CSV table of C-alpha atoms in Angstrom, one decimal:
chain,number,residue,atom,x,y,z
H,1,MET,CA,-8.1,-18.9,-5.1
H,2,GLN,CA,-7.8,-19.3,-1.2
H,3,LEU,CA,-7.2,-17.0,1.9
H,4,TYR,CA,-4.3,-18.2,3.8
H,5,THR,CA,-3.7,-16.8,7.3
H,6,GLY,CA,-1.7,-19.2,9.4
H,7,SER,CA,1.2,-21.5,9.3
H,8,GLU,CA,-0.5,-24.8,8.2
H,9,PRO,CA,0.8,-26.7,5.5
H,10,ILE,CA,0.1,-26.0,1.8
H,11,ASP,CA,-0.3,-28.7,-0.7
H,12,TRP,CA,1.6,-27.4,-3.7
H,13,VAL,CA,1.2,-28.7,-7.5
H,14,TYR,CA,4.8,-29.7,-8.1
H,15,HIS,CA,6.2,-30.3,-4.5
H,16,GLY,CA,3.4,-31.9,-2.5
H,17,LYS,CA,2.4,-30.8,1.1
H,18,LYS,CA,4.8,-28.8,2.8
H,19,THR,CA,5.0,-27.2,6.4
H,20,VAL,CA,6.6,-23.9,7.1
H,21,GLU,CA,9.6,-25.5,8.5
H,22,GLU,CA,10.0,-27.5,5.4
H,23,MET,CA,9.6,-24.4,3.1
H,24,THR,CA,11.8,-22.1,5.2
H,25,GLY,CA,14.1,-20.1,2.7
H,26,ASP,CA,11.9,-20.7,-0.1
H,27,HIS,CA,10.4,-17.7,-1.8
H,28,ARG,CA,7.3,-19.7,-2.9
H,29,PHE,CA,5.8,-20.0,0.5
H,30,PRO,CA,4.2,-17.3,2.6
H,31,GLN,CA,5.7,-16.1,5.7
H,32,PRO,CA,4.3,-17.5,8.9
H,33,GLY,CA,1.3,-15.8,10.3
H,34,THR,CA,1.1,-13.5,7.1
H,35,ALA,CA,-2.3,-12.8,5.2
H,36,ALA,CA,-2.0,-14.2,1.6
H,37,VAL,CA,-4.2,-15.1,-1.3
H,38,LEU,CA,-3.1,-18.6,-2.5
H,39,TYR,CA,-3.8,-19.5,-6.4
H,40,ASP,CA,-4.8,-23.1,-6.9
H,41,ASP,CA,-5.5,-25.3,-9.7
H,42,GLY,CA,-9.0,-25.9,-9.0
H,43,ALA,CA,-8.3,-28.9,-7.0
H,44,GLY,CA,-6.8,-27.5,-3.9
H,45,LYS,CA,-3.0,-27.5,-5.0
H,46,VAL,CA,-1.4,-24.2,-4.8
H,47,PHE,CA,0.7,-22.8,-7.6
H,48,ASP,CA,1.4,-19.4,-6.7
H,49,TRP,CA,0.4,-16.7,-4.0
H,50,ILE,CA,0.5,-13.1,-3.3
H,51,PHE,CA,0.1,-10.8,0.0
H,52,LEU,CA,-3.4,-10.0,0.6
H,53,ASP,CA,-2.5,-6.2,1.2
H,54,ALA,CA,-1.1,-6.4,-2.2
H,55,LEU,CA,-3.9,-7.7,-3.9
H,56,ALA,CA,-6.2,-5.4,-2.2
H,57,THR,CA,-4.2,-2.5,-3.5
H,58,ARG,CA,-4.5,-3.8,-7.0
H,59,TYR,CA,-8.1,-3.9,-7.0
H,60,GLY,CA,-8.7,-0.6,-4.9
H,61,VAL,CA,-10.0,-2.5,-1.8
H,62,GLU,CA,-9.5,-1.2,1.8
H,63,VAL,CA,-7.6,-3.5,4.1
H,64,THR,CA,-9.4,-4.4,6.9
H,65,GLU,CA,-10.0,-7.8,8.7
H,66,SER,CA,-8.6,-10.7,6.5
H,67,GLN,CA,-11.8,-12.6,5.7
H,68,ALA,CA,-13.6,-9.4,4.9
H,69,THR,CA,-10.5,-7.9,2.9
H,70,TYR,CA,-10.6,-11.3,0.7
H,71,GLU,CA,-14.2,-11.2,0.2
H,72,ALA,CA,-14.3,-7.7,-1.1
H,73,ILE,CA,-11.2,-8.4,-3.4
H,74,ILE,CA,-13.5,-11.3,-4.8
H,75,GLU,CA,-16.4,-9.0,-5.2
H,76,ALA,CA,-14.2,-6.6,-7.3
H,77,MET,CA,-12.7,-9.2,-9.4
H,78,ASN,CA,-16.1,-10.6,-10.2
H,79,LYS,CA,-17.5,-7.2,-11.2
H,80,PRO,CA,-18.1,-7.0,-15.1
H,81,LEU,CA,-15.5,-5.0,-17.0
H,82,PRO,CA,-16.6,-2.0,-19.0
H,83,ALA,CA,-17.1,-2.3,-22.7
H,84,VAL,CA,-13.9,-1.6,-24.6
H,85,THR,CA,-14.1,0.0,-28.2
H,86,ALA,CA,-12.1,-1.0,-31.1
H,87,GLU,CA,-10.1,2.2,-31.1
H,88,GLU,CA,-9.1,1.4,-27.4
H,89,LEU,CA,-8.1,-2.2,-28.4
H,90,GLN,CA,-5.9,-0.7,-31.2
H,91,LYS,CA,-4.4,1.9,-28.9
H,92,VAL,CA,-3.4,-0.8,-26.4
H,93,SER,CA,-2.1,-2.9,-29.1
H,94,ASP,CA,0.0,0.0,-30.6
H,95,THR,CA,1.3,0.8,-27.2
H,96,ALA,CA,2.5,-2.9,-26.4
H,97,ALA,CA,4.3,-3.3,-29.5
H,98,ALA,CA,6.1,0.0,-29.0
H,99,ALA,CA,7.0,-1.2,-25.6
H,100,GLN,CA,8.2,-4.4,-26.8
H,101,ASN,CA,10.5,-2.8,-29.4
H,102,VAL,CA,12.2,-0.5,-26.8
H,103,ALA,CA,12.8,-3.2,-24.5
H,104,LYS,CA,14.2,-5.4,-27.2
H,105,LYS,CA,16.4,-2.2,-28.4
H,106,ALA,CA,17.6,-1.7,-24.8
H,107,GLN,CA,18.3,-5.4,-24.2
H,108,GLU,CA,20.4,-5.5,-27.3
H,109,GLN,CA,22.5,-2.5,-26.0
H,110,ALA,CA,22.8,-3.9,-22.6
H,111,GLU,CA,24.3,-7.1,-24.0
H,112,GLN,CA,26.6,-4.9,-26.0
H,113,ALA,CA,27.6,-3.1,-22.7
H,114,ALA,CA,28.1,-6.2,-20.9
H,115,ALA,CA,30.6,-7.3,-23.6
H,116,GLY,CA,32.5,-4.1,-22.9
H,117,SER,CA,32.0,-2.6,-26.5
H,118,ASN,CA,31.0,1.0,-25.7
H,119,PRO,CA,31.2,2.9,-22.2
H,120,GLN,CA,28.4,5.3,-23.4
H,121,VAL,CA,26.1,2.1,-24.2
H,122,ALA,CA,27.1,0.8,-20.9
H,123,SER,CA,25.9,3.8,-19.2
H,124,PHE,CA,22.6,3.9,-21.0
H,125,ALA,CA,22.0,0.1,-20.6
H,126,ALA,CA,22.5,0.4,-16.7
H,127,MET,CA,20.0,3.2,-16.8
H,128,MET,CA,17.6,1.0,-18.7
H,129,MET,CA,18.0,-2.1,-16.6
H,130,PRO,CA,14.9,-1.3,-14.4
H,131,THR,CA,12.7,-1.2,-17.5
H,132,VAL,CA,14.1,-4.1,-19.2
H,133,ALA,CA,14.4,-6.5,-16.5
H,134,PRO,CA,10.8,-7.1,-15.9
H,135,THR,CA,10.4,-8.1,-19.7
H,136,VAL,CA,12.9,-10.9,-19.9
H,137,ARG,CA,13.5,-14.2,-18.2
H,138,ASP,CA,16.2,-15.2,-15.8
H,139,ASN,CA,18.1,-16.9,-18.7
H,140,ASP,CA,18.4,-13.6,-20.6
H,141,LEU,CA,18.9,-11.6,-17.5
H,142,ALA,CA,22.0,-13.6,-16.4
H,143,LYS,CA,23.7,-12.3,-19.6
H,144,VAL,CA,23.7,-8.6,-18.1
H,145,SER,CA,23.8,-9.3,-14.5
H,146,THR,CA,26.7,-6.9,-14.2
H,147,LEU,CA,24.4,-4.0,-15.0
H,148,ALA,CA,22.1,-4.7,-12.3
H,149,PRO,CA,22.0,-2.0,-9.8
H,150,ASP,CA,22.8,-2.3,-6.3
H,151,TRP,CA,19.9,-2.9,-3.6
H,152,SER,CA,19.3,0.1,-1.5
H,153,ALA,CA,16.6,1.1,1.4
H,154,GLY,CA,13.5,3.3,0.9
H,155,LYS,CA,13.1,2.4,-2.9
H,156,GLN,CA,9.9,1.5,-4.4
H,157,TYR,CA,10.8,-1.7,-6.3
H,158,LYS,CA,8.5,-3.4,-8.8
H,159,LYS,CA,7.9,-7.3,-9.4
H,160,GLY,CA,10.3,-8.3,-12.1
H,161,GLU,CA,13.1,-5.8,-11.2
H,162,ALA,CA,16.7,-7.0,-11.1
H,163,LEU,CA,19.2,-5.8,-8.5
H,164,ALA,CA,22.6,-6.9,-6.8
H,165,HIS,CA,23.3,-7.2,-3.1
H,166,GLU,CA,26.5,-8.4,-1.9
H,167,GLY,CA,27.7,-9.7,-5.1
H,168,VAL,CA,24.5,-11.9,-5.6
H,169,LEU,CA,22.0,-11.2,-8.3
H,170,TYR,CA,18.3,-11.1,-7.4
H,171,ARG,CA,14.8,-10.7,-8.7
H,172,VAL,CA,12.0,-8.9,-7.1
H,173,SER,CA,9.1,-11.1,-6.3
H,174,GLN,CA,6.5,-8.7,-5.7
H,175,ASP,CA,6.0,-4.8,-5.4
H,176,HIS,CA,7.2,-3.3,-2.2
H,177,THR,CA,9.1,-0.5,-0.5
H,178,SER,CA,12.6,-1.8,0.5
H,179,GLN,CA,13.7,-1.4,4.3
H,180,ASP,CA,16.9,-1.8,6.1
H,181,THR,CA,15.4,-4.8,8.0
H,182,TRP,CA,14.5,-6.7,4.7
H,183,LYS,CA,17.7,-6.9,3.0
H,184,PRO,CA,18.0,-9.5,0.1
H,185,GLY,CA,19.3,-13.0,1.3
H,186,GLU,CA,18.3,-12.5,4.9
H,187,ALA,CA,15.7,-14.8,6.6
H,188,GLY,CA,12.1,-13.6,6.3
H,189,THR,CA,12.8,-12.0,2.9
H,190,GLU,CA,12.2,-14.8,0.9
H,191,ALA,CA,8.9,-13.6,-0.6
H,192,LEU,CA,10.4,-10.1,-1.8
H,193,TYR,CA,13.4,-11.4,-3.6
H,194,TYR,CA,14.9,-14.5,-5.0
H,195,SER,CA,18.4,-15.3,-5.8
H,196,ILE,CA,19.8,-16.0,-9.2
H,197,GLU,CA,23.1,-18.2,-8.8
H,198,ILE,CA,25.5,-17.6,-11.8
H,199,ALA,CA,28.5,-19.9,-12.4
H,200,ASP,CA,31.8,-18.3,-13.5
H,201,ASP,CA,31.0,-19.4,-17.1
H,202,GLY,CA,27.8,-17.4,-17.1
H,203,ILE,CA,25.4,-20.1,-16.9
H,204,ILE,CA,22.7,-20.4,-14.2
H,205,VAL,CA,22.8,-23.0,-11.5
H,206,TRP,CA,19.7,-25.0,-11.4
H,207,LYS,CA,17.0,-23.9,-9.1
H,208,GLN,CA,13.4,-25.2,-8.7
H,209,PRO,CA,11.4,-22.9,-11.1
H,210,GLY,CA,8.8,-20.8,-9.1
H,211,GLY,CA,7.2,-18.6,-11.7
H,212,GLU,CA,7.3,-16.7,-15.0
H,213,TYR,CA,10.7,-15.6,-15.0
H,214,ASN,CA,12.9,-18.4,-13.7
H,215,GLN,CA,11.0,-20.8,-16.0
H,216,VAL,CA,13.4,-23.3,-18.0
H,217,ASN,CA,12.6,-23.7,-21.7
H,218,LYS,CA,13.9,-25.6,-24.5
H,219,GLY,CA,17.6,-24.8,-25.3
H,220,ASP,CA,18.3,-23.2,-21.8
H,221,LEU,CA,21.5,-24.3,-20.0
H,222,ARG,CA,21.9,-25.2,-16.3
H,223,HIS,CA,24.4,-26.3,-14.0
H,224,TYR,CA,23.3,-29.3,-11.8
H,225,PRO,CA,23.3,-29.6,-9.0
H,226,ASN,CA,25.8,-26.9,-8.1
H,227,ALA,CA,28.0,-24.3,-9.8
H,228,GLY,CA,30.9,-26.8,-10.2
H,229,SER,CA,28.7,-29.6,-11.8
H,230,PRO,CA,28.1,-30.4,-15.4
H,231,VAL,CA,25.9,-28.3,-17.5
H,232,TYR,CA,22.6,-29.6,-19.0
H,233,GLU,CA,20.5,-28.4,-21.8
H,234,SER,CA,16.6,-28.7,-21.4
H,235,LEU,CA,15.0,-30.6,-24.2
H,236,ILE,CA,11.6,-29.3,-23.4
H,237,ASP,CA,9.6,-26.0,-22.5
H,238,ALA,CA,8.4,-25.2,-19.1
H,239,ASN,CA,10.9,-27.6,-17.6
H,240,THR,CA,10.4,-27.8,-13.7
H,241,TRP,CA,12.2,-31.3,-13.3
H,242,LYS,CA,15.8,-32.0,-12.1
H,243,PRO,CA,18.0,-33.6,-14.5
H,244,ASP,CA,18.2,-36.6,-12.5
H,245,GLU,CA,14.6,-36.9,-11.8
H,246,TYR,CA,13.5,-36.5,-15.4
H,247,PRO,CA,16.7,-37.5,-17.6
H,248,GLN,CA,14.4,-37.5,-20.8
H,249,GLY,CA,14.0,-33.6,-20.4
H,250,TRP,CA,17.6,-33.0,-20.3
H,251,ARG,CA,20.9,-33.4,-22.5
H,252,LYS,CA,24.3,-33.3,-20.8
H,253,VAL,CA,26.6,-31.0,-22.6
H,254,GLU,CA,29.8,-32.4,-23.1
């Protein structure tokens, strides 16, 4: 982990060393002048990041000067965890299993609603969308994109939620309270939302994967390089390469 408080270039695992100017509009790069914590691979190359104050909230650390806050977070992270009993572990396991069953059922209902099979199911699925979205990848979310609620100001959004704004589907990149000055798609909000472009045939348009949700796995389809281009099927999991950069990882769908 590294503390980032400036606008110097960052050396990315998959994209090389990039400056602020080169990464403008990319949700994977911290905004200039913001304090952020960079997650690296142990050799200085960054693969993810989060705002310093968001991480401080997660660990119950008071936000003061950036370096002091960062050190307090590291200290909190290194504290030994309390012992967990077998009963507590079983309770967590049961809760997780129940949550997965609910999410699976809600997603199935959402897919039925997207197909227009039942107005009541459509209403319920739309209501369940905030709960379901953080449990699925973009590839599955695209199938029920019409159920995503419209973006609104003053709302507490959670990482992974889906929303729509001006006809575009977005995923929330990190927890935050929305503001009129931070609308999806506008400059400066790349770290809060990322767009999911869906072609008319319902297939996602290729975009460089940047995290857990938009990872491309074996069997996933993508238009490349734009919505009017051919469709390619990924032949491998965790595919981060473009079809023309790593053709052995893709199959062109005729």
